[in-house]
Amino acid sequence: MFRQSLYKFRRHLLDRLVLEPSREPIDFGSQRREVLTFNGRPLETFVQSNAQDDGPPELLVLKFPGTAGRAERSTDFPMSMLPNRRVAMWTWNPPGYGGSSGRATMNAITRAAVVFWEQVIQRVADPNTHVWLCGNSLGCATALHVAASVDPGHRHGIILRNPPPLTPVFKHIANRYPLGKLAHSIGDALSEEMNAVSTARQVSWPAVILQSELDTLVPPRLQQQVIDAYGGPKKVVCMKGLTHFDAPTELHEPLIKSGVDWLWQQM
């Protein structure tokens, strides 16, 4: 009983230390707000599309922002790199973020992410629709969990930017502080569902992995654990000179575009 209570307490601390939820209103520009449901409560999403009608898209992209990300700030990537395809992109706010109800916990994220997949697929996709998952930082762990949880499909693909093995990353950051090693047991409380190394082994979809060369939050040597474990064909794109939080520039676009084109060809 004591061990179980201690584990739950460590999980609670991990949620508090890793997740950075916010609820303030954010301008979402030309995106369309759509509200799904999770456990009977609102699950907020924002939609972008380059199609002029309501027909099913050739490509459906489900996007998962990072730990402090919000769907309202979602860019038009990768839709902007596929101008000749009908693309629809749905970006979520996980529980506890934006207008999505509930508390921000990694347990809630893993359960709600599969519901997000199921509801959007049911609403938007048809048998000919390709489906990609797109994750940034912490969102990579969420995307890999979804990919490992749903039925495998030959029309599926995944794009990951700076994928973190969360426990090593947590310990890497803790070590920057005095007595940081005392917090290592908190990182060990991570659930298998958010263990990107474990879920990566279970996914066989083609993957493009965008890696920031100068990332100090999720260093490339730690990202490599996820890359090496990944179970499907993959193309790694190194974004020279970028840190974890830098946006790609026009200098990086040709390489990223080649990765997106490669992923489409794998379909």
Short mmCIF file of C-alpha atoms in Angstrom, two decimals:
data_model
loop_
_atom_site.label_atom_id
_atom_site.label_comp_id
_atom_site.label_asym_id
_atom_site.label_seq_id
_atom_site.Cartn_x
_atom_site.Cartn_y
_atom_site.Cartn_z
CA MET A 1 0.00 0.00 0.00
CA PHE A 2 2.80 2.41 0.94
CA ARG A 3 4.70 1.69 -2.30
CA GLN A 4 1.56 2.25 -4.36
CA SER A 5 0.88 5.56 -2.62
CA LEU A 6 4.50 6.64 -3.11
CA TYR A 7 4.33 5.77 -6.81
CA LYS A 8 1.14 7.82 -7.23
CA PHE A 9 2.77 10.74 -5.45
CA ARG A 10 5.78 10.55 -7.75
CA ARG A 11 3.47 10.43 -10.79
CA HIS A 12 1.73 13.54 -9.46
CA LEU A 13 5.06 15.34 -9.06
CA LEU A 14 6.13 14.28 -12.55
CA ASP A 15 2.96 15.79 -14.01
CA ARG A 16 3.55 19.02 -12.15
CA LEU A 17 7.19 19.26 -13.18
CA VAL A 18 6.81 18.28 -16.85
CA LEU A 19 3.47 19.68 -17.99
CA GLU A 20 2.93 23.43 -18.47
CA PRO A 21 -0.81 23.89 -19.08
CA SER A 22 -2.38 27.27 -19.76
CA ARG A 23 -5.95 28.43 -20.28
CA GLU A 24 -5.69 32.08 -21.31
CA PRO A 25 -7.48 33.05 -24.54
CA ILE A 26 -5.22 32.97 -27.62
CA ASP A 27 -6.00 34.34 -31.06
CA PHE A 28 -6.35 31.33 -33.36
CA GLY A 29 -6.40 33.27 -36.62
CA SER A 30 -8.12 31.59 -39.56
CA GLN A 31 -8.33 28.18 -37.91
CA ARG A 32 -11.75 26.67 -37.20
CA ARG A 33 -12.54 25.68 -33.63
CA GLU A 34 -14.10 22.23 -33.21
CA VAL A 35 -15.06 20.69 -29.86
CA LEU A 36 -14.91 16.92 -29.43
CA THR A 37 -15.71 15.05 -26.21
CA PHE A 38 -13.63 13.08 -23.75
CA ASN A 39 -15.44 11.41 -20.85
CA GLY A 40 -18.46 13.51 -21.75
CA ARG A 41 -16.52 16.77 -21.39
CA PRO A 42 -15.15 19.22 -23.99
CA LEU A 43 -11.94 18.37 -25.86
CA GLU A 44 -10.93 21.44 -27.85
CA THR A 45 -9.33 21.22 -31.31
CA PHE A 46 -8.49 23.65 -34.10
CA VAL A 47 -8.71 22.80 -37.79
CA GLN A 48 -6.89 24.02 -40.89
CA SER A 49 -7.64 22.90 -44.45
CA ASN A 50 -6.58 23.84 -47.97
CA ALA A 51 -9.70 22.30 -49.55
CA GLN A 52 -12.54 24.46 -50.86
CA ASP A 53 -15.29 21.95 -50.11
CA ASP A 54 -16.31 19.47 -47.41
CA GLY A 55 -15.17 16.31 -49.18
CA PRO A 56 -12.77 13.89 -47.48
CA PRO A 57 -9.11 14.97 -47.64
CA GLU A 58 -6.34 13.01 -49.30
CA LEU A 59 -4.30 13.56 -46.15
CA LEU A 60 -5.50 14.01 -42.58
CA VAL A 61 -2.91 15.25 -40.06
CA LEU A 62 -3.41 15.03 -36.30
CA LYS A 63 -1.04 17.34 -34.45
CA PHE A 64 0.20 17.13 -30.84
CA PRO A 65 1.97 20.24 -29.46
CA GLY A 66 4.70 20.21 -26.81
CA THR A 67 4.46 20.59 -23.06
CA ALA A 68 3.67 24.32 -23.15
CA GLY A 69 2.13 24.34 -26.62
CA ARG A 70 -1.40 25.32 -27.57
CA ALA A 71 -3.44 24.32 -30.60
CA GLU A 72 -4.33 27.96 -31.26
CA ARG A 73 -0.69 28.57 -32.25
CA SER A 74 -0.49 25.64 -34.67
CA THR A 75 1.37 26.41 -37.89
CA ASP A 76 0.37 25.25 -41.37
CA PHE A 77 3.14 22.60 -41.41
CA PRO A 78 3.15 20.09 -43.10
CA MET A 79 0.17 21.20 -45.18
CA SER A 80 2.19 24.09 -46.61
CA MET A 81 4.65 21.60 -48.11
CA LEU A 82 1.95 19.64 -49.94
CA PRO A 83 0.24 22.35 -52.01
CA ASN A 84 -1.11 19.90 -54.59
CA ARG A 85 -2.83 17.63 -52.05
CA ARG A 86 -6.13 18.04 -50.24
CA VAL A 87 -5.04 18.30 -46.61
CA ALA A 88 -6.94 18.74 -43.37
CA MET A 89 -5.07 19.28 -40.09
CA TRP A 90 -6.56 18.91 -36.60
CA THR A 91 -4.51 20.12 -33.62
CA TRP A 92 -5.64 19.35 -30.10
CA ASN A 93 -5.50 21.00 -26.73
CA PRO A 94 -5.08 18.10 -24.29
CA PRO A 95 -7.05 17.96 -21.02
CA GLY A 96 -6.24 20.96 -18.85
CA TYR A 97 -5.08 23.11 -21.79
CA GLY A 98 -7.10 25.91 -23.41
CA GLY A 99 -10.78 25.04 -23.62
CA SER A 100 -10.31 21.32 -22.94
CA SER A 101 -11.80 20.27 -19.62
CA GLY A 102 -10.11 18.21 -16.95
CA ARG A 103 -6.72 18.23 -15.25
CA ALA A 104 -3.43 18.24 -17.10
CA THR A 105 -1.93 14.84 -16.34
CA MET A 106 -0.01 12.43 -18.53
CA ASN A 107 -2.54 9.73 -17.71
CA ALA A 108 -5.35 11.93 -19.04
CA ILE A 109 -3.27 12.80 -22.11
CA THR A 110 -2.73 9.15 -23.06
CA ARG A 111 -6.40 8.26 -22.71
CA ALA A 112 -7.71 11.39 -24.43
CA ALA A 113 -5.23 11.15 -27.33
CA VAL A 114 -6.69 7.85 -28.54
CA VAL A 115 -10.20 9.31 -28.26
CA PHE A 116 -9.02 12.31 -30.30
CA TRP A 117 -7.77 9.92 -33.01
CA GLU A 118 -10.98 7.89 -33.03
CA GLN A 119 -13.35 10.84 -33.21
CA VAL A 120 -11.47 12.74 -35.92
CA ILE A 121 -11.02 9.60 -38.05
CA GLN A 122 -14.76 8.92 -37.78
CA ARG A 123 -15.66 12.49 -38.72
CA VAL A 124 -13.17 13.20 -41.50
CA ALA A 125 -11.47 10.19 -43.05
CA ASP A 126 -12.67 7.75 -45.66
CA PRO A 127 -10.97 4.49 -46.74
CA ASN A 128 -8.70 6.36 -49.17
CA THR A 129 -7.50 9.02 -46.72
CA HIS A 130 -3.87 8.94 -45.62
CA VAL A 131 -3.39 9.74 -41.93
CA TRP A 132 -0.28 11.26 -40.39
CA LEU A 133 0.48 12.04 -36.77
CA CYS A 134 2.69 15.05 -36.09
CA GLY A 135 4.29 15.56 -32.68
CA ASN A 136 6.57 18.24 -31.27
CA SER A 137 8.77 17.47 -28.23
CA LEU A 138 6.44 16.01 -25.56
CA GLY A 139 3.82 15.67 -28.29
CA CYS A 140 6.09 13.05 -29.90
CA ALA A 141 5.54 10.76 -26.91
CA THR A 142 1.79 11.27 -27.28
CA ALA A 143 1.87 10.61 -31.03
CA LEU A 144 3.92 7.43 -30.56
CA HIS A 145 1.49 6.22 -27.91
CA VAL A 146 -1.43 6.71 -30.32
CA ALA A 147 0.43 5.00 -33.17
CA ALA A 148 1.21 2.03 -30.91
CA SER A 149 -2.41 1.84 -29.71
CA VAL A 150 -4.46 1.94 -32.91
CA ASP A 151 -4.75 -0.58 -35.73
CA PRO A 152 -1.71 -0.48 -38.03
CA GLY A 153 -2.44 0.90 -41.48
CA HIS A 154 -0.54 1.08 -44.73
CA ARG A 155 -1.78 4.64 -45.23
CA HIS A 156 -0.35 5.94 -41.97
CA GLY A 157 2.80 7.98 -41.29
CA ILE A 158 4.33 10.04 -38.49
CA ILE A 159 6.44 13.19 -38.16
CA LEU A 160 8.37 13.73 -34.93
CA ARG A 161 10.34 16.82 -33.96
CA ASN A 162 12.93 16.41 -31.18
CA PRO A 163 11.38 13.21 -29.72
CA PRO A 164 12.18 12.90 -26.00
CA PRO A 165 12.81 9.73 -24.01
CA LEU A 166 11.13 11.41 -21.06
CA THR A 167 12.83 9.70 -18.13
CA PRO A 168 16.42 10.33 -19.36
CA VAL A 169 15.46 13.90 -20.34
CA PHE A 170 13.93 14.53 -16.91
CA LYS A 171 17.11 13.29 -15.22
CA HIS A 172 19.28 15.29 -17.64
CA ILE A 173 17.46 18.49 -16.63
CA ALA A 174 17.41 17.60 -12.92
CA ASN A 175 21.18 17.16 -12.94
CA ARG A 176 21.58 20.87 -13.68
CA TYR A 177 20.46 21.67 -10.13
CA PRO A 178 22.08 21.04 -6.75
CA LEU A 179 20.90 17.70 -5.34
CA GLY A 180 19.13 17.09 -8.64
CA LYS A 181 19.89 13.38 -8.50
CA LEU A 182 17.44 13.12 -5.61
CA ALA A 183 14.67 13.74 -8.14
CA HIS A 184 15.62 10.80 -10.38
CA SER A 185 13.02 8.55 -8.75
CA ILE A 186 10.32 10.97 -9.94
CA GLY A 187 11.40 10.43 -13.54
CA ASP A 188 11.27 6.67 -13.00
CA ALA A 189 7.52 6.99 -12.30
CA LEU A 190 6.79 7.61 -16.00
CA SER A 191 4.09 5.32 -17.41
CA GLU A 192 4.90 2.94 -20.25
CA GLU A 193 2.30 4.73 -22.42
CA MET A 194 4.49 7.86 -22.46
CA ASN A 195 7.79 5.98 -22.69
CA ALA A 196 8.76 6.97 -26.24
CA VAL A 197 11.52 4.36 -26.47
CA SER A 198 9.08 1.59 -25.60
CA THR A 199 6.26 2.76 -27.89
CA ALA A 200 8.66 3.53 -30.77
CA ARG A 201 9.56 -0.16 -30.92
CA GLN A 202 5.88 -1.00 -31.50
CA VAL A 203 5.33 1.36 -34.45
CA SER A 204 6.07 0.29 -38.03
CA TRP A 205 4.73 3.35 -39.88
CA PRO A 206 7.16 5.38 -42.02
CA ALA A 207 8.55 8.24 -39.95
CA VAL A 208 10.28 11.55 -40.55
CA ILE A 209 12.26 12.72 -37.54
CA LEU A 210 13.27 16.39 -37.40
CA GLN A 211 16.23 16.91 -35.11
CA SER A 212 17.49 20.29 -33.90
CA GLU A 213 21.28 20.15 -33.97
CA LEU A 214 21.85 22.41 -30.94
CA ASP A 215 19.00 21.14 -28.76
CA THR A 216 20.05 21.29 -25.09
CA LEU A 217 16.61 20.44 -23.64
CA VAL A 218 16.38 17.12 -25.51
CA PRO A 219 19.96 16.62 -26.70
CA PRO A 220 20.40 14.68 -29.96
CA ARG A 221 22.24 11.91 -28.07
CA LEU A 222 19.03 11.32 -26.06
CA GLN A 223 16.77 11.66 -29.09
CA GLN A 224 18.88 8.92 -30.65
CA GLN A 225 17.45 6.43 -28.14
CA VAL A 226 14.00 6.92 -29.69
CA ILE A 227 15.37 6.94 -33.23
CA ASP A 228 17.31 3.71 -32.73
CA ALA A 229 14.28 2.01 -31.16
CA TYR A 230 11.84 3.02 -33.90
CA GLY A 231 10.36 -0.03 -35.59
CA GLY A 232 9.55 1.29 -39.06
CA PRO A 233 11.35 2.95 -41.98
CA LYS A 234 12.62 6.39 -41.03
CA LYS A 235 14.28 9.48 -42.46
CA VAL A 236 16.16 11.76 -40.06
CA VAL A 237 16.48 15.43 -40.99
CA CYS A 238 19.11 17.36 -39.02
CA MET A 239 18.22 21.05 -38.72
CA LYS A 240 21.63 22.70 -38.46
CA GLY A 241 22.11 25.55 -35.99
CA LEU A 242 18.70 25.22 -34.30
CA THR A 243 18.00 24.88 -30.59
CA HIS A 244 14.94 23.12 -29.18
CA PHE A 245 12.78 26.24 -29.38
CA ASP A 246 14.00 27.74 -32.67
CA ALA A 247 11.69 27.76 -35.67
CA PRO A 248 13.12 26.38 -38.93
CA THR A 249 14.16 29.01 -41.46
CA GLU A 250 14.06 29.07 -45.24
CA LEU A 251 17.54 27.51 -45.14
CA HIS A 252 16.06 24.36 -43.57
CA GLU A 253 12.96 24.16 -45.76
CA PRO A 254 14.47 22.17 -48.67
CA LEU A 255 15.61 19.35 -46.35
CA ILE A 256 12.33 19.32 -44.46
CA LYS A 257 10.41 19.34 -47.74
CA SER A 258 12.46 16.36 -48.94
CA GLY A 259 11.45 14.52 -45.75
CA VAL A 260 7.76 15.33 -46.23
CA ASP A 261 7.92 14.24 -49.89
CA TRP A 262 9.66 11.00 -48.87
CA LEU A 263 6.91 10.31 -46.33
CA TRP A 264 4.20 10.86 -48.94
CA GLN A 265 5.96 8.48 -51.31
CA GLN A 266 5.96 5.79 -48.61
CA MET A 267 2.18 5.85 -48.60
#
